[in-house]
Amino acid sequence: MDGNLIQALPGPHNLDNYEKVYKNFDFASVEKEFSWFETGRINIAYEALDRNVTEKGLADKTALYYTNGPRVEEYTFGQLKKLSDKFANVLKKFGVKKGDRVGMFLPRSPELYISFLGILKIGAIVVPLFEAFMEEALKDRLGDCEAVAVVTSPDLKSRLPLQHLPALKHVFVVDNERGGNVSATEIDWHQEMQAAPDTEAMVWVDRETPMLVMYASGADGKAKGVIHVHNGMVGHYITGKWVHDLQPDDVYWCTADPGWITGIVYGFLTPWMFGLPIVIKGGRFKAEDWCETLEKYGVTVWYSAPTAFRMIISGGDELLEKYDLSKLRHILSVGEPLTPEVMEWSMAKLGIPIYDTWWMSETGMNMICNYRCLPIKLGSIGKPFPGITAAIVDDDGNELPPNKIGNLALKAGWPSMLRGIWGSEEKYKEYFKFQPWFISGDSAYRDEDGYFFFQGRVDGVINTAGERVGPWEVENKLREHPAVKDAGVAGKPDALRGEIVKAYIVLNEGYEWNPDLSEELRNYVKKGLAAHAAPREFEVVPGIPKTKEGANDRKALKGWALGLK
Ligand code: 6R9
């Protein structure tokens, strides 16, 4: 390490000269990598999965290593193609068709990936639902997009508020134990799969056909249904090549949950476009299990998040010494700031850098990144991906000079960009209020060498352990509790998780604060909304700061959470 700079790794890499490529690159040049460039037949499921079997001779290559306690399985590309064709045929049998929204509410399991690909194959739209979501979160999301079907598990299905979801016609239940309690109104996933033919089920679509409605939390109001289209594959592929530097012999592990954008785009779609095996680990995070998994499968490229790295670091040197992680070529990080200590740990203990990547649900692909061929400045999220113009703009949309903090903005028009917000043209337009810029909601600055430095969210969205939490949703839930008159929620800095959810509470008359109540409120949010959104800290206050319009004042609340009250 040289001061705050980590030198570029010697090549060759897929991307060898960042500056030169950045100057000349055009996303259109990537299109020839896809079969549709010749055939005109488009479907992201074809490029990510079937093509490995039909054109690349990889039918017998392992596509998926699955490990979850006693359940340890492997699937080849050939098997996954057939299984996802089967599920596509099941969907067709039940009348699910192109453009229909299908919720994916399953724990990480092979059935999730099989179902996901099956949905894409028929041109339907996947609505990923994080497995921690509870009734209210599910109602808002599945209700908003009027999903007609959902794929779920026996444990999770009881959280679905069916009475509030009139459009929902089919509940496919994956029952791993078999013989489980599948009621007459539900469809047994395994039974249908057994009966279904594995004949080709692909429905060809257009580049602009939607494939995903990814709900992302904003600062105010309910989560927004971010629409992504099949054309997003152009961005997935080329970032896989240049940011992740994927090579034919790689074993790839992205630890993000497939309920979030990273666990989808880089969890399987991108590595499979390169015909690479992915690792999927079910169950809860445990530092030791993760190290064991890295060793067991000989993971070469690992995409994870700073909170996970910090948890492994806290396991101490003894933990790392037990496992042989020498196959790792490099690590990538996303979701929250990659703090310099984490990078220093990786350099010292693993001998390799961690490449930070900045992006969001709305961007659909890695946007500002570090690359093997570029020196890394500690604390920087790196430089814009070729083809991407990034800038810092003020609150009127004017570009700011280097070293000034402002809104991180991106010039609209990249291939994986969101194409809309489900049911709300208005919310979509809010991102583009300063043409030609897409306003990310993050603040950052750029130094004189063109490196970007992330500073935080500008809008009050909370980022806890890399997971995005909308304060409004949490406040709304808290206000439903009889003890709560009003609530304000903000992210409070935390050494392990980046931020924690902190709630300021105004009590109703007749209620007194006590530790039991804090536990009760925490559980109330956990049971109603989601565990990761439940406040870890409470504070009783006489009133919540408000804007002129009477909404919670996000800036003031953030100030409180930073200790400026
Ligand atoms: C991909 C993903 C997006 C928000 C984003 C920002 C934060 C993402 C980051 C990062 C610091 C990075 N974020 N990458 N913060 N360094 N490398 O995480 O999508 O769930 O939509 O969250 O995450 O605040 O605005 P999403």
PDB file of C-alpha atoms and ligand atoms in Angstrom, residues 216 260-262 333-338 356-362 381 440 442 454 457 463 466 468, ligand 1:
ATOM      1  CA  ALA A 216     -37.253  -0.165  -3.126  1.00  0.00           C
ATOM      2  CA  TRP A 260     -32.749  -7.562  -3.136  1.00  0.00           C
ATOM      3  CA  ILE A 261     -31.411  -6.356  -6.466  1.00  0.00           C
ATOM      4  CA  THR A 262     -27.810  -7.523  -5.894  1.00  0.00           C
ATOM      5  CA  SER A 333     -18.292  -5.035  -1.969  1.00  0.00           C
ATOM      6  CA  VAL A 334     -21.635  -3.278  -2.205  1.00  0.00           C
ATOM      7  CA  GLY A 335     -24.509  -1.751  -0.286  1.00  0.00           C
ATOM      8  CA  GLU A 336     -22.790   0.389   2.333  1.00  0.00           C
ATOM      9  CA  PRO A 337     -19.520   2.257   2.761  1.00  0.00           C
ATOM     10  CA  LEU A 338     -16.428   0.075   2.543  1.00  0.00           C
ATOM     11  CA  ASP A 356     -16.115  -1.384  -3.923  1.00  0.00           C
ATOM     12  CA  THR A 357     -19.064  -1.040  -6.287  1.00  0.00           C
ATOM     13  CA  TRP A 358     -21.734   1.625  -5.981  1.00  0.00           C
ATOM     14  CA  TRP A 359     -25.191   1.220  -7.475  1.00  0.00           C
ATOM     15  CA  MET A 360     -28.812   0.922  -6.429  1.00  0.00           C
ATOM     16  CA  SER A 361     -32.047  -0.908  -7.203  1.00  0.00           C
ATOM     17  CA  GLU A 362     -32.948   1.850  -9.640  1.00  0.00           C
ATOM     18  CA  ILE A 381     -16.318   4.127  -4.468  1.00  0.00           C
ATOM     19  CA  SER A 440     -29.719   9.036  -6.902  1.00  0.00           C
ATOM     20  CA  ASP A 442     -27.062   9.850  -2.299  1.00  0.00           C
ATOM     21  CA  PHE A 454     -19.865   8.476  -1.049  1.00  0.00           C
ATOM     22  CA  ARG A 457     -28.185   9.445   1.792  1.00  0.00           C
ATOM     23  CA  ASN A 463     -29.128   1.697   5.304  1.00  0.00           C
ATOM     24  CA  GLY A 466     -26.614  -2.923   3.592  1.00  0.00           C
ATOM     25  CA  ARG A 468     -32.530  -0.315   2.596  1.00  0.00           C
TER      26      ARG A 468
HETATM   27  C1  6R9 B   1     -27.192  -2.262  -4.794  1.00  0.00           C
HETATM   28  C2  6R9 B   1     -27.965  -1.784  -3.612  1.00  0.00           C
HETATM   29  C3  6R9 B   1     -28.963   1.488  -2.664  1.00  0.00           C
HETATM   30  C4  6R9 B   1     -28.283   2.383  -1.676  1.00  0.00           C
HETATM   31  C5  6R9 B   1     -27.545   3.524  -2.335  1.00  0.00           C
HETATM   32  C6  6R9 B   1     -26.490   3.834  -1.278  1.00  0.00           C
HETATM   33  C7  6R9 B   1     -26.156   2.469  -0.708  1.00  0.00           C
HETATM   34  C8  6R9 B   1     -24.930   1.056  -2.425  1.00  0.00           C
HETATM   35  C9  6R9 B   1     -22.869   1.467  -1.898  1.00  0.00           C
HETATM   36  C10 6R9 B   1     -23.703   2.206  -1.038  1.00  0.00           C
HETATM   37  C11 6R9 B   1     -21.861   3.120   0.013  1.00  0.00           C
HETATM   38  C12 6R9 B   1     -21.453   1.591  -1.738  1.00  0.00           C
HETATM   39  N1  6R9 B   1     -24.972   1.910  -1.384  1.00  0.00           N
HETATM   40  N2  6R9 B   1     -23.660   0.773  -2.742  1.00  0.00           N
HETATM   41  N3  6R9 B   1     -23.203   3.031  -0.082  1.00  0.00           N
HETATM   42  N4  6R9 B   1     -20.999   2.433  -0.752  1.00  0.00           N
HETATM   43  N5  6R9 B   1     -20.592   0.909  -2.506  1.00  0.00           N
HETATM   44  O1  6R9 B   1     -27.471  -1.818  -2.500  1.00  0.00           O
HETATM   45  O2  6R9 B   1     -29.217  -1.313  -3.888  1.00  0.00           O
HETATM   46  O3  6R9 B   1     -30.762  -1.771  -1.916  1.00  0.00           O
HETATM   47  O4  6R9 B   1     -31.332  -0.097  -3.720  1.00  0.00           O
HETATM   48  O5  6R9 B   1     -29.564   0.365  -2.019  1.00  0.00           O
HETATM   49  O6  6R9 B   1     -27.294   1.635  -0.961  1.00  0.00           O
HETATM   50  O7  6R9 B   1     -27.029   4.665  -0.304  1.00  0.00           O
HETATM   51  O8  6R9 B   1     -28.404   4.598  -2.593  1.00  0.00           O
HETATM   52  P1  6R9 B   1     -30.295  -0.730  -2.868  1.00  0.00           P
END
